[in-house]
Short mmCIF file of C-alpha atoms and ligand atoms in Angstrom, two decimals:
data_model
loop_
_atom_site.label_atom_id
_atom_site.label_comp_id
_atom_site.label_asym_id
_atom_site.label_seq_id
_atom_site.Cartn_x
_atom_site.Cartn_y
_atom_site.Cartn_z
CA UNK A 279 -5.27 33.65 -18.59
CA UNK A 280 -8.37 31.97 -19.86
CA UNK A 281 -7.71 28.98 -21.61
CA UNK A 282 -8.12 29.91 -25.34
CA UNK A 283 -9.49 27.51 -28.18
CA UNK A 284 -7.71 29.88 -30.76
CA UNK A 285 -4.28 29.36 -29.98
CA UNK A 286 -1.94 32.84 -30.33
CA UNK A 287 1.19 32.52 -31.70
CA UNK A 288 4.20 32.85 -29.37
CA UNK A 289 3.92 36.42 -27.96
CA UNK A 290 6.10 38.64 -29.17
CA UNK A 291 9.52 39.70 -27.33
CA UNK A 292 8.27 43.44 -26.15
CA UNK A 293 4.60 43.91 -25.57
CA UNK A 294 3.01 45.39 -28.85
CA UNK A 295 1.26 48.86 -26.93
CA UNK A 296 4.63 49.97 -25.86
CA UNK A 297 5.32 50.69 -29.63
CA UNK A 298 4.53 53.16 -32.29
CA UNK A 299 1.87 51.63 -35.02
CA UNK A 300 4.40 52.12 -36.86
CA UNK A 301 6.71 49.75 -35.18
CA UNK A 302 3.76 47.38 -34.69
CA UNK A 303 2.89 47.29 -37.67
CA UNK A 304 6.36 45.31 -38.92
CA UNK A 305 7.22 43.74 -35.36
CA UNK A 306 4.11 42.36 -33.24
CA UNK A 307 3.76 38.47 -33.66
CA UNK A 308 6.83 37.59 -35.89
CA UNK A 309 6.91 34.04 -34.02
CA UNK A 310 10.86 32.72 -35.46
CA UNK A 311 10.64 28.88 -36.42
CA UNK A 312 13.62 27.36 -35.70
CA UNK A 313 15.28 28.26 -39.04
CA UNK A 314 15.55 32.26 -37.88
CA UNK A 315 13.94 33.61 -41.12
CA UNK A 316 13.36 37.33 -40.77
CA UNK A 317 10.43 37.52 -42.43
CA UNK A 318 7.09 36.01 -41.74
CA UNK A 319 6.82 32.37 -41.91
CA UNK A 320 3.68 31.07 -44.21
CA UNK A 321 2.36 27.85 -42.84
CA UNK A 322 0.57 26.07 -45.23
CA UNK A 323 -0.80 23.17 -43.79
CA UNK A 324 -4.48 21.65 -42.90
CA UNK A 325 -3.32 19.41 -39.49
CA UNK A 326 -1.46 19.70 -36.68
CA UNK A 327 0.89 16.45 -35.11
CA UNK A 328 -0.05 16.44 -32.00
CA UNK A 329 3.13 15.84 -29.16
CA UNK A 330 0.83 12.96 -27.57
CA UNK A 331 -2.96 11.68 -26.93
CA UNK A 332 -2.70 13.40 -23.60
CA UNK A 333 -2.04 16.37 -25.18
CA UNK A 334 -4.82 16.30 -28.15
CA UNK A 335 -7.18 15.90 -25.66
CA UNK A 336 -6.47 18.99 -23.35
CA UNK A 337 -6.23 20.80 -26.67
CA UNK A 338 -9.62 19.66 -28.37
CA UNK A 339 -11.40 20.61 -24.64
CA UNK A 340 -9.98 23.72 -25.14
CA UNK A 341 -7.65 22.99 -21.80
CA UNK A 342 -4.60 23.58 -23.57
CA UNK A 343 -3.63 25.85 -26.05
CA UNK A 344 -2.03 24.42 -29.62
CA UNK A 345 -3.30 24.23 -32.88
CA UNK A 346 -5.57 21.31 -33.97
CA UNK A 347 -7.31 21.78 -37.41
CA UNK A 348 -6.95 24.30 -39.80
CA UNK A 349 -10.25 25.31 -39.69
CA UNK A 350 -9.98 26.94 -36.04
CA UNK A 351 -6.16 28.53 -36.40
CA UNK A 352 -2.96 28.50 -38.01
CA UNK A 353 0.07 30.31 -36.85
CA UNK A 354 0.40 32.81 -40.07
CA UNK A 355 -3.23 34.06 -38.86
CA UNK A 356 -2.53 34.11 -36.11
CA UNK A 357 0.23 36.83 -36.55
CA UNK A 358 -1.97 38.65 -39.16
CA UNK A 359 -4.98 38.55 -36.11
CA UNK A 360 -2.18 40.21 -33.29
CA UNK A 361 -1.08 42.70 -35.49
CA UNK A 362 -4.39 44.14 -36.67
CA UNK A 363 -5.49 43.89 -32.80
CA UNK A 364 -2.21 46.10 -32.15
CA UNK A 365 -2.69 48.01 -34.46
CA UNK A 366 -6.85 48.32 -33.84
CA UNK A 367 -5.81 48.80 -29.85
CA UNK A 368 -7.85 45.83 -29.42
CA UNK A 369 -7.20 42.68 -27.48
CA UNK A 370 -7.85 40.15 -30.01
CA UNK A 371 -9.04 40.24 -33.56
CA UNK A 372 -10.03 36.82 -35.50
CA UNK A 373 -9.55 36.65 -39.29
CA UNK A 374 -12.60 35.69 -42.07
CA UNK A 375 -11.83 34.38 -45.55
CA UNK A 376 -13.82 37.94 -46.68
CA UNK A 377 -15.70 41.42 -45.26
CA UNK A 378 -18.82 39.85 -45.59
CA UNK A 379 -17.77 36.61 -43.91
CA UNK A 380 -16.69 39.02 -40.98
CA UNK A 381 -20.12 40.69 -40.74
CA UNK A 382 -22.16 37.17 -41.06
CA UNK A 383 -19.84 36.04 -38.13
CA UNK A 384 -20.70 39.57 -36.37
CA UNK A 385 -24.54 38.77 -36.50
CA UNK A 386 -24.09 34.67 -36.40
CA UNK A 387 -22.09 35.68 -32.94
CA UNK A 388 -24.35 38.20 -31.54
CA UNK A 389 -27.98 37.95 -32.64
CA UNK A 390 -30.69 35.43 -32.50
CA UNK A 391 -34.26 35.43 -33.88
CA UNK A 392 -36.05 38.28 -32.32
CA UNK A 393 -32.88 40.64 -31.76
CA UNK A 394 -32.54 44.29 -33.25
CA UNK A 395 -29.92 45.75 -35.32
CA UNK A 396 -30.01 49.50 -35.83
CA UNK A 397 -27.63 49.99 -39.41
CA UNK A 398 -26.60 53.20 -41.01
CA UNK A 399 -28.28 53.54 -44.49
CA UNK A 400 -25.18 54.24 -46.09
CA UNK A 401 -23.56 51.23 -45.70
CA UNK A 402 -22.36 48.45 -47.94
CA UNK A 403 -24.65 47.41 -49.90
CA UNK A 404 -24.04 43.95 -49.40
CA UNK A 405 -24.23 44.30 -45.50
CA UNK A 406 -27.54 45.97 -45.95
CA UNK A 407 -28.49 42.97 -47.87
CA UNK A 408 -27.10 40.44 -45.71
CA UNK A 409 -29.20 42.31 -42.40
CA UNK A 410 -32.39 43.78 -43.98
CA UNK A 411 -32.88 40.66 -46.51
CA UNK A 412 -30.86 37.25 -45.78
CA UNK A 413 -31.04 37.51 -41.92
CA UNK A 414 -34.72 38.83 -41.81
CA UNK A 415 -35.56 35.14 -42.93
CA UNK A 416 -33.87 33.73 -39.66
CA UNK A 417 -36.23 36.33 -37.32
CA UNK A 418 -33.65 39.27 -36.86
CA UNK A 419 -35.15 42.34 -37.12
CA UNK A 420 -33.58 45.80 -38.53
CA UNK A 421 -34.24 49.56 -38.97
CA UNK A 422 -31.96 51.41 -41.35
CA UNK A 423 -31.07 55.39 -40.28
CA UNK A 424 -29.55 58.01 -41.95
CA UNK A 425 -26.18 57.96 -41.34
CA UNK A 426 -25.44 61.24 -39.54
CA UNK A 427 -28.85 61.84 -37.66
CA UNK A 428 -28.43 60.73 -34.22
CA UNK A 429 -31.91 61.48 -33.38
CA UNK A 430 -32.57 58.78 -35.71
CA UNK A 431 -30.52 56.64 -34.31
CA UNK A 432 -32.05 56.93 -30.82
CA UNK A 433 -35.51 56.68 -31.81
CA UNK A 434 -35.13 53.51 -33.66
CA UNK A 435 -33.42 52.01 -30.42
CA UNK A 436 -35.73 49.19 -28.72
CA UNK A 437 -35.80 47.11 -25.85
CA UNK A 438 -34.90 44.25 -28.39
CA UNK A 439 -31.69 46.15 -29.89
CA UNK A 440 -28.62 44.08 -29.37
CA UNK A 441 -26.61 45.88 -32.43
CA UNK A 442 -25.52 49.46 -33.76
CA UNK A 443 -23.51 49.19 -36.99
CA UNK A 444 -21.91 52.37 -38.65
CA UNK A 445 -19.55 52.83 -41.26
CA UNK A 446 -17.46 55.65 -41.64
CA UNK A 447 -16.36 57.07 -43.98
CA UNK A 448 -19.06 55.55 -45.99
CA UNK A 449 -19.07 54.54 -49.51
CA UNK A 450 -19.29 56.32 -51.85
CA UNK A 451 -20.46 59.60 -50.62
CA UNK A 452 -17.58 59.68 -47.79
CA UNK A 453 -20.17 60.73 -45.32
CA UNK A 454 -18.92 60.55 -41.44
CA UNK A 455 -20.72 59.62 -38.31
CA UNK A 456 -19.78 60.51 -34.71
CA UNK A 457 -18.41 57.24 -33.21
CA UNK A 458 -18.69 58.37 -29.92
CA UNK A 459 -22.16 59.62 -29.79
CA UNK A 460 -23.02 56.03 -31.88
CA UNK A 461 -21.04 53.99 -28.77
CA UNK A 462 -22.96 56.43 -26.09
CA UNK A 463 -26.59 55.63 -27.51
CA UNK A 464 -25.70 51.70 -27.73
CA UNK A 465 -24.64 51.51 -24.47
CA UNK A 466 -27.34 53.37 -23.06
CA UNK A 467 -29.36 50.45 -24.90
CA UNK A 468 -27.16 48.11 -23.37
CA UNK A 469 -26.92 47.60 -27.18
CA UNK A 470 -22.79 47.02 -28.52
CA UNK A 471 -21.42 49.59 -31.62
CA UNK A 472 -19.64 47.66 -34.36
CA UNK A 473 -17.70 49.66 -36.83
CA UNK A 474 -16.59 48.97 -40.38
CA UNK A 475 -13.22 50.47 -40.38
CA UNK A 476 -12.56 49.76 -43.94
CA UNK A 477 -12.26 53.02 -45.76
CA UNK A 478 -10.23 54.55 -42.66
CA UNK A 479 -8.62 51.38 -41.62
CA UNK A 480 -6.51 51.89 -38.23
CA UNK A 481 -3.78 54.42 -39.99
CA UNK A 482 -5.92 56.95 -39.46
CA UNK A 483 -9.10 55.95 -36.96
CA UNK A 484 -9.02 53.67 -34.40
CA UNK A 485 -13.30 53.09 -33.25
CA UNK A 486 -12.34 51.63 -30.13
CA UNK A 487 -10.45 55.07 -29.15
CA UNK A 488 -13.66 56.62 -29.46
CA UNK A 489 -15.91 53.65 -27.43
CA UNK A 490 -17.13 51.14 -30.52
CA UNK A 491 -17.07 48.08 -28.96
CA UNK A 492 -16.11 45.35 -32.76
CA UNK A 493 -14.27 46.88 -35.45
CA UNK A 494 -15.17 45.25 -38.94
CA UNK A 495 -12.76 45.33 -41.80
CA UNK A 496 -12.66 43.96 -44.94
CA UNK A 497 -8.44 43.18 -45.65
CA UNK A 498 -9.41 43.18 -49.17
CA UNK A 499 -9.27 46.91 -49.69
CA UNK A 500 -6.36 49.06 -48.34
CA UNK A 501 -5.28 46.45 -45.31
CA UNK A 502 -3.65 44.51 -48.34
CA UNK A 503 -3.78 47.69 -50.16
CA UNK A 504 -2.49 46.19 -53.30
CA UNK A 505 -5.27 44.16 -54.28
CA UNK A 506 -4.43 41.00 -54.43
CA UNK A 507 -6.73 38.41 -52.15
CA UNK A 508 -10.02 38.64 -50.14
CA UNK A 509 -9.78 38.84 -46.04
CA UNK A 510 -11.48 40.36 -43.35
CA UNK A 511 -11.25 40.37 -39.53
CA UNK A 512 -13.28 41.61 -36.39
CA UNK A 513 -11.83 42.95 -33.94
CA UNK A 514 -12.60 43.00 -30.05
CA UNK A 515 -12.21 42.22 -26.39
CA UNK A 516 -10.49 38.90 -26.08
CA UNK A 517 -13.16 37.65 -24.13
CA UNK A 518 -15.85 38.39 -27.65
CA UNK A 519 -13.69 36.99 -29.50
CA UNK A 520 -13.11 33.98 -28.12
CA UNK A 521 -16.77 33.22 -26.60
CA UNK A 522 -18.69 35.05 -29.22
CA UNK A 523 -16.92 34.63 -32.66
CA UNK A 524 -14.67 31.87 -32.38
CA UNK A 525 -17.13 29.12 -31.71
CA UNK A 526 -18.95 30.79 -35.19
CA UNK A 527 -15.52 29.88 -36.86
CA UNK A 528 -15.47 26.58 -35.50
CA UNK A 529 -18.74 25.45 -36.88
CA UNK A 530 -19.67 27.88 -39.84
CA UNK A 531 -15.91 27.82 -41.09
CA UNK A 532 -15.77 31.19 -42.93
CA UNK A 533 -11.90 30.87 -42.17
CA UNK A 534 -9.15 33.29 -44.01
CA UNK A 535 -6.68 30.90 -46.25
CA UNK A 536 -3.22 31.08 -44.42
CA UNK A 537 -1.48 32.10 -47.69
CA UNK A 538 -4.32 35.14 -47.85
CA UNK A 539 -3.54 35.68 -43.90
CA UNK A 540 0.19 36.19 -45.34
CA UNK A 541 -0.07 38.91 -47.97
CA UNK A 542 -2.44 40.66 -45.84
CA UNK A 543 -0.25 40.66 -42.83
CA UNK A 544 2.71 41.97 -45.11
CA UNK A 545 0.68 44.80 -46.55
CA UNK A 546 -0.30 46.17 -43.02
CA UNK A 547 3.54 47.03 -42.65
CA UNK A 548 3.16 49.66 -44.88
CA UNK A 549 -0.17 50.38 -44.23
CA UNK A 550 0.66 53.90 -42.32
CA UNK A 551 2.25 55.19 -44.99
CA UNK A 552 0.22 54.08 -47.97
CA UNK A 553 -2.59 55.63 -46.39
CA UNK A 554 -1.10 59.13 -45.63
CA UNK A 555 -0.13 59.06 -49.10
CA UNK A 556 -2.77 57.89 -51.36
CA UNK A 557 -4.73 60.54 -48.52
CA UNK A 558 -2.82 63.00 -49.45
CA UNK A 559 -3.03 63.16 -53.01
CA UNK A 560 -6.69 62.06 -52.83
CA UNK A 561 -7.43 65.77 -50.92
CA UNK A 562 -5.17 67.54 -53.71
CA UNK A 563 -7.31 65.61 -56.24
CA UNK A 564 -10.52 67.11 -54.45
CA UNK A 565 -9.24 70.45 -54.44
CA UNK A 566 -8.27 69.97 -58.05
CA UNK A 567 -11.93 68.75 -59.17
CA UNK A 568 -13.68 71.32 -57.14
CA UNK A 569 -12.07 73.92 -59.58
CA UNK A 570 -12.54 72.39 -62.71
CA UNK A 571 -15.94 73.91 -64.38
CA UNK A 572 -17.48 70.47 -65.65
CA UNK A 573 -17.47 69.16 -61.98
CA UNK A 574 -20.36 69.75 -59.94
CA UNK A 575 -19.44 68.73 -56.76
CA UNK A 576 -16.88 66.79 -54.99
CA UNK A 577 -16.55 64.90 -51.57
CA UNK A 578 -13.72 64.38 -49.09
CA UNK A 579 -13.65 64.70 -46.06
CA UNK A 580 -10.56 66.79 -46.45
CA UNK A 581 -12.44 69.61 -47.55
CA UNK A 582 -13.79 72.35 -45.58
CA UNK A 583 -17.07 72.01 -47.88
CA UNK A 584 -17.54 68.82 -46.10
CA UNK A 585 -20.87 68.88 -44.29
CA UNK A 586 -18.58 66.59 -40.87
CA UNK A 587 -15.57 68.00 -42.24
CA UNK A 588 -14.66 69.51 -38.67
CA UNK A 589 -15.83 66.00 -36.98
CA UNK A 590 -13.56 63.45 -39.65
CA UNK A 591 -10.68 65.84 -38.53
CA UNK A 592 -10.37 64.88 -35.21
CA UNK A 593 -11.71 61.54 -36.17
CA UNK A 594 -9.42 60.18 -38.31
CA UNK A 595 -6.32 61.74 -37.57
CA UNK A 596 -6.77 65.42 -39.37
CA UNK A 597 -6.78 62.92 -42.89
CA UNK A 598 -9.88 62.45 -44.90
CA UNK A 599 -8.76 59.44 -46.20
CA UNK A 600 -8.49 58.20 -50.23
CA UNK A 601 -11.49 58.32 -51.51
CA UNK A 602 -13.02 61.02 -53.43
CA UNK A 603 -16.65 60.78 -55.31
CA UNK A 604 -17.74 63.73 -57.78
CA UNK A 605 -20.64 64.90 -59.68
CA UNK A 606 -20.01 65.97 -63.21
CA UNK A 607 -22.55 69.02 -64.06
CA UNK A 608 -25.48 67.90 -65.86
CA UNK A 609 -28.90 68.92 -66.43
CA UNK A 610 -30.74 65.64 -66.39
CA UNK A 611 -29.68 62.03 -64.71
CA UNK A 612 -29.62 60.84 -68.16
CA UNK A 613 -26.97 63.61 -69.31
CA UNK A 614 -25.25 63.13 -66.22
CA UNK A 615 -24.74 59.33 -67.05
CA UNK A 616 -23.67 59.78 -70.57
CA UNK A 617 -21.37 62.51 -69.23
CA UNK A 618 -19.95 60.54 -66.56
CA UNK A 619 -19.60 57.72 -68.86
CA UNK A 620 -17.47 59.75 -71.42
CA UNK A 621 -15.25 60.70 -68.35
CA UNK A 622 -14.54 57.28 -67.45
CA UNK A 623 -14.20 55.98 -71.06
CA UNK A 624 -11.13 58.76 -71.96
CA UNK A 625 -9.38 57.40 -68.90
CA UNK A 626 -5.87 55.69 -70.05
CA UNK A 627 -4.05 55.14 -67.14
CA UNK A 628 -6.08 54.72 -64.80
CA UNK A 629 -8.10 51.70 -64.24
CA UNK A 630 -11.99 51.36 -64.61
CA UNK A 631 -12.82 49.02 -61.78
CA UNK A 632 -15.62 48.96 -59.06
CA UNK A 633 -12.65 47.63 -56.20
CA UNK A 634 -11.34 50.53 -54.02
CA UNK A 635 -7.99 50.82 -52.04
CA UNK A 636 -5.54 49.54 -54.44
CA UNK A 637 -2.15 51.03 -55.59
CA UNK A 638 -3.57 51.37 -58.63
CA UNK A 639 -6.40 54.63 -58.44
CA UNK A 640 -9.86 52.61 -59.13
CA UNK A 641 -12.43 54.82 -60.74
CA UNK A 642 -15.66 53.52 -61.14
CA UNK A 643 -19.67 54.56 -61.64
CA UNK A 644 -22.11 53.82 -58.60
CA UNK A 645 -25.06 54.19 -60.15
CA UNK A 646 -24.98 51.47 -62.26
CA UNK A 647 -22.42 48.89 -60.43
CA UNK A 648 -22.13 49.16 -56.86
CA UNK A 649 -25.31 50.43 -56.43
CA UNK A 650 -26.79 49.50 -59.83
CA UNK A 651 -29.41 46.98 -57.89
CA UNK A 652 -31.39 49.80 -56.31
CA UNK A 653 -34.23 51.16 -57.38
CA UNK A 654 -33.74 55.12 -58.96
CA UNK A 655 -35.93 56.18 -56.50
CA UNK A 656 -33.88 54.21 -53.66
CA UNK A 657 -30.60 55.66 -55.23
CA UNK A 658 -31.80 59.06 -54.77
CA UNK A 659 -32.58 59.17 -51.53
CA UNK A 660 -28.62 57.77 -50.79
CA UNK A 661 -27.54 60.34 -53.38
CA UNK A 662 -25.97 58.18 -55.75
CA UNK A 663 -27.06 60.41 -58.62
CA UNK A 664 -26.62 59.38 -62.18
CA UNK A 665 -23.58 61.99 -62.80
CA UNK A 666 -21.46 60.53 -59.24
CA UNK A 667 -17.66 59.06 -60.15
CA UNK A 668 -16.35 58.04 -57.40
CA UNK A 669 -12.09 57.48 -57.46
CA UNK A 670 -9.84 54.93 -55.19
CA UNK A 671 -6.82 56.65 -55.33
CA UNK A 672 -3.52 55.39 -55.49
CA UNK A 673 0.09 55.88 -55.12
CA UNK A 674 0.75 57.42 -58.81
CA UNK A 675 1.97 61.18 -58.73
CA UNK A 676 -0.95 63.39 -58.45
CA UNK A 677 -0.41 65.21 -62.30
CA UNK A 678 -0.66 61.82 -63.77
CA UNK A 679 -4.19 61.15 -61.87
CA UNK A 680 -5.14 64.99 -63.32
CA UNK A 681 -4.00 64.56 -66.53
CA UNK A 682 -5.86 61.54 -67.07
CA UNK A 683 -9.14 62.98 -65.90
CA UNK A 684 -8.96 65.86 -67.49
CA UNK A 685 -8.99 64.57 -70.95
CA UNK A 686 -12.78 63.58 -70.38
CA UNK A 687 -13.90 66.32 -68.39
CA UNK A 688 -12.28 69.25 -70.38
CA UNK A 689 -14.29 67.69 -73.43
CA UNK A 690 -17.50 68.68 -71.47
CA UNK A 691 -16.76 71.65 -70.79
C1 PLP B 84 -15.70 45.70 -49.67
C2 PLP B 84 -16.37 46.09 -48.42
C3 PLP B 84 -16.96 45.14 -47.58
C4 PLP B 84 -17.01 43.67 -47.94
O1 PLP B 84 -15.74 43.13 -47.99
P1 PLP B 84 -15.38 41.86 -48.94
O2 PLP B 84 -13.96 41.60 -48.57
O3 PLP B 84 -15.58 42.31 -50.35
O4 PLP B 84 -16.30 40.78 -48.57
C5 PLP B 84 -17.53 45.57 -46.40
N1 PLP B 84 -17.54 46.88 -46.06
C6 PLP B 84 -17.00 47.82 -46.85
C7 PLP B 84 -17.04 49.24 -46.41
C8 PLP B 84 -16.40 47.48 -48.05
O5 PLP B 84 -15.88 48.44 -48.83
#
C-alpha cells in the first residue's frame, strides 16, 4: 500500500463491498476506542501526541501513517470519508468544511492557468460563479453547455480540456444528463468527468457505476438530510485523492469540522431510506400538481412527461428523486410572480426556505433567490421563469404537503 499522508481509520472488520449499502451505510469504519462504545466516537481535538520523535518524523514525511494536525485528518472524518467512498463505490473520498469548498479543491487539484473546464449550464449557481468568474482571474478557461446536448458537449472539447463537470439532477429544473456518454467524451479528451451527486446522492445513483471519474457532494443537503451543518466531500481513486486533493487540504485548509464530520456520518445511515421516501412522496406530489388546474407544469423525473424520464430511470435506480419544481399558470412573468408569491405566502406548515433536502419539505422561489442574481434575460434561457416553485420534500405524509399547497393554489384558480 502506498504510504498515505491522510491516515484511514482502522479498517473495518469485513471489507465494506461485500455488504449491502444498506449495511455500509451503519457498519464501514466504526473504529472502537478502547471504551467499546457502539456508536461513533466524535474526536474533538486539534493535535495528535505523537508515540516518539522517531515516529513524528516518519509521519510528517508521509512514511508512516498516524494523525498529526487537525488540519490534514481526524479519525471521525475519517469514518465519515470510508463510508461515503463505500457507499459512492469509490476508493477514497476526502471531506471539505462545504460543497463549494469541495469544488474549489476539485479545480485547486486539477487545473492550472491555461486548462479547460467544459460545465453544464444548469449547474449551481455558485459553481458557475466560482469557474466562469473567480477562477477566470487565475487563467482557467471555461465554456458552459446545455445540459443535455452532447453535441455541445463535444464541440466545446479542446486540446486544453482537463475537466467535464455535470450535475444531475440539476437544480431546479431536475433536468438529467447521460453520465456515461459525459465519461465517454472526457475520456476521449483524455479530459476526467466530475459529478455533483447532490440531488441523487449515492441512494439512488452511483456516477462512478456509469464511468465519472470524482463525485462532488455537498453533505449539507440530503447526506445529513436533516439540515443541520455544512459538509461536502469528493470522491475518487485513492491514488486522486491522495496526490491530487489532499496536498490542496494540506495547504488551502478548507477542512470539514470533526463534530460536522459526525452528524453527517450519522445521517448517511439512514440515508437509503430517507431518500426512497421523501422520493416517493415527491413523485405522488408531481402527479398531484400536474392535475391541479392552476399548475402549469411540473418536473420530476418520475414522470413520464419528463423530457430524460426513460434515461433518470435506469440512472438513478427507477427513483426520480425529491425534488419537484412547478409553474403556476400565468399570463405574464409579472402575474406569474405575484401568483407564485401568493402560493408560497398561504403555506402554514411547510417552510419557506431556499435550502433543499431537509426533513422538513423546503419550498422556495428561484427567480428571485437562488437565481435572483441573473439577468431576466439569462434566467430565461435556464427556464427559471417568474411563475417556477420549486419544493424539497420531506418526510411529512403526503396529504399534509397537499393540503398545504392547495390553500394558495385553489385561490387562483
Ligand atoms: C448546495 C449545493 C452545492 C454547494 O454546497 P454548499 O454545502 O452549500 O457549499 C453544490 N452543488 C449543489 C447541487 C448544491 O445543491
Amino acid at each position: 500500500m502506498e504510504p498515505s499522508q491522510h491516515p484511514p481509520a482502522p479498517a473495518p472488520a469485513n471489507t465494506p463491498c461485500a455488504w449491502h449499502p444498506q449495511t455500509a451505510a451503519v457498519r464501514v469504519a466504526v473504529p472502537r476506542s478502547p471504551y467499546g462504545e457502539n456508536a461513533e466516537a466524535l474526536y474533538l481535538t486539534s493535535g495528535y501526541v505523537q508515540p516518539s520523535a522517531e515516529a513524528a518524523a516518519a509521519r510528517f514525511a508521509g512514511d508512516e501513517e498516524g494523525y498529526t494536525y487537525a488540519r490534514y485528518g481526524n479519525p471521525t472524518t475519517s469514518s465519515f470519508e470510508q463510508r461515503l467512498a463505500a457507499l459512492e463505490g469509490t476508493e477514497a473520498a476526502i471531506a471539505t468544511s462545504s460543497g463549494m469548498a469541495a469544488i474549489l479543491m476539485l479545480c485547486l487539484g486539477l487545473l492550472k492557468a491555461g486548462d479547460h473546464v467544459v460545465c453544464s449550464q444548469s449547474m449551481f449557481g455558485a459553481t458557475i460563479k466560482l469557474i466562469g468568474t473567480d477562477l477566470a482571474k487565475f487563467g482557467v478557461q471555461s465554456t458552459f453547455v446545455p445540459q443535455t446536448d452532447l453535441d455541445a458537449w463535444r464541440a466545446a472539447v479542446r486540446p486544453e480540456t482537463r475537466l467535464l463537470l455535470a450535475e444531475t439532477p440539476t437544480n431546479p429544473l431536475t433536468e438529467v444528463c447521460d453520465i456515461a456518454a459525459l465519461a465517454d467524451i472526457a475520456h476521449a479528451a483524455g479530459a476526467l468527468l466530475a459529478v455533483d451527486n447532490c440531488f441523487a446522492t449515492p441512494a439512488l445513483q452511483r456516477p462512478v457505476q456509469w464511468g465519472a471519474d470524482i463525485v462532488v457532494h455537498s453533505g449539507t443537503k440530503f447526506l445529513d438530510g436533516q439540515g443541520r451543518v455544512m459538509a461536502g466531500a469528493l470522491c475518487a481513486r485513492r491514488a486522486l485523492v491522495d496526490e491530487t486533493f489532499l496536498p490542496v487540504l494540506r495547504s488551502a485548509g478548507m477542512t470539514l469540522a470533526p463534530f460536522n464530520a459526525w452528524v453527517v456520518l450519522k445521517g448517511l445511515e439512514t440515508l437509503q431510506i430517507r431518500m426512497q421516501a421523501q422520493s416517493a412522496t415527491a413523485l405522488a406530489l408531481a402527479q398531484w400538481l400536474q392535475a391541479h388546474p392552476a399548475v402549469a407544469r411540473v418536473h420530476h423525473p418520475g414522470l413520464p412527461s419528463h423530457p430524460q424520464h426513460a434515461l433518470a430511470m435506469r440512472q438513478q435506480s427507477g427513483c426520480g428523486g425529491a425534488i419537484v419544481a412547478f409553474e403556476v399558470r400565468a399570463d405574464t412573468p409579472e402575474q406569474g410572480r405575484v401568483r407564485a408569491f401568493a402560493v408560497l405566502d398561504a403555506l402554514r406548515t411547510l417552510s419557506l426556505s431556499t435550502n433543499l433536502g431537509d426533513t422538513k419539505t423546503l419550498c422556495s422561489h428561484p427567480a428571485s433567490t437562488s437565481h435572483g442574481r441573473l439577468s431576466e434575460a439569462q434566467r430565461q434561457a435556464a427556464g427559471i421563469s417568474q411563475a417556477l416553485i420549486r419544493i424539497s420534500v420531506g418526510l411529512e405524509h403526503l396529504d399534509d404537503i397537499v393540503a398545504d399547497l392547495s390553500r394558495g393554489l385553489d385561490a387562483l384558480v
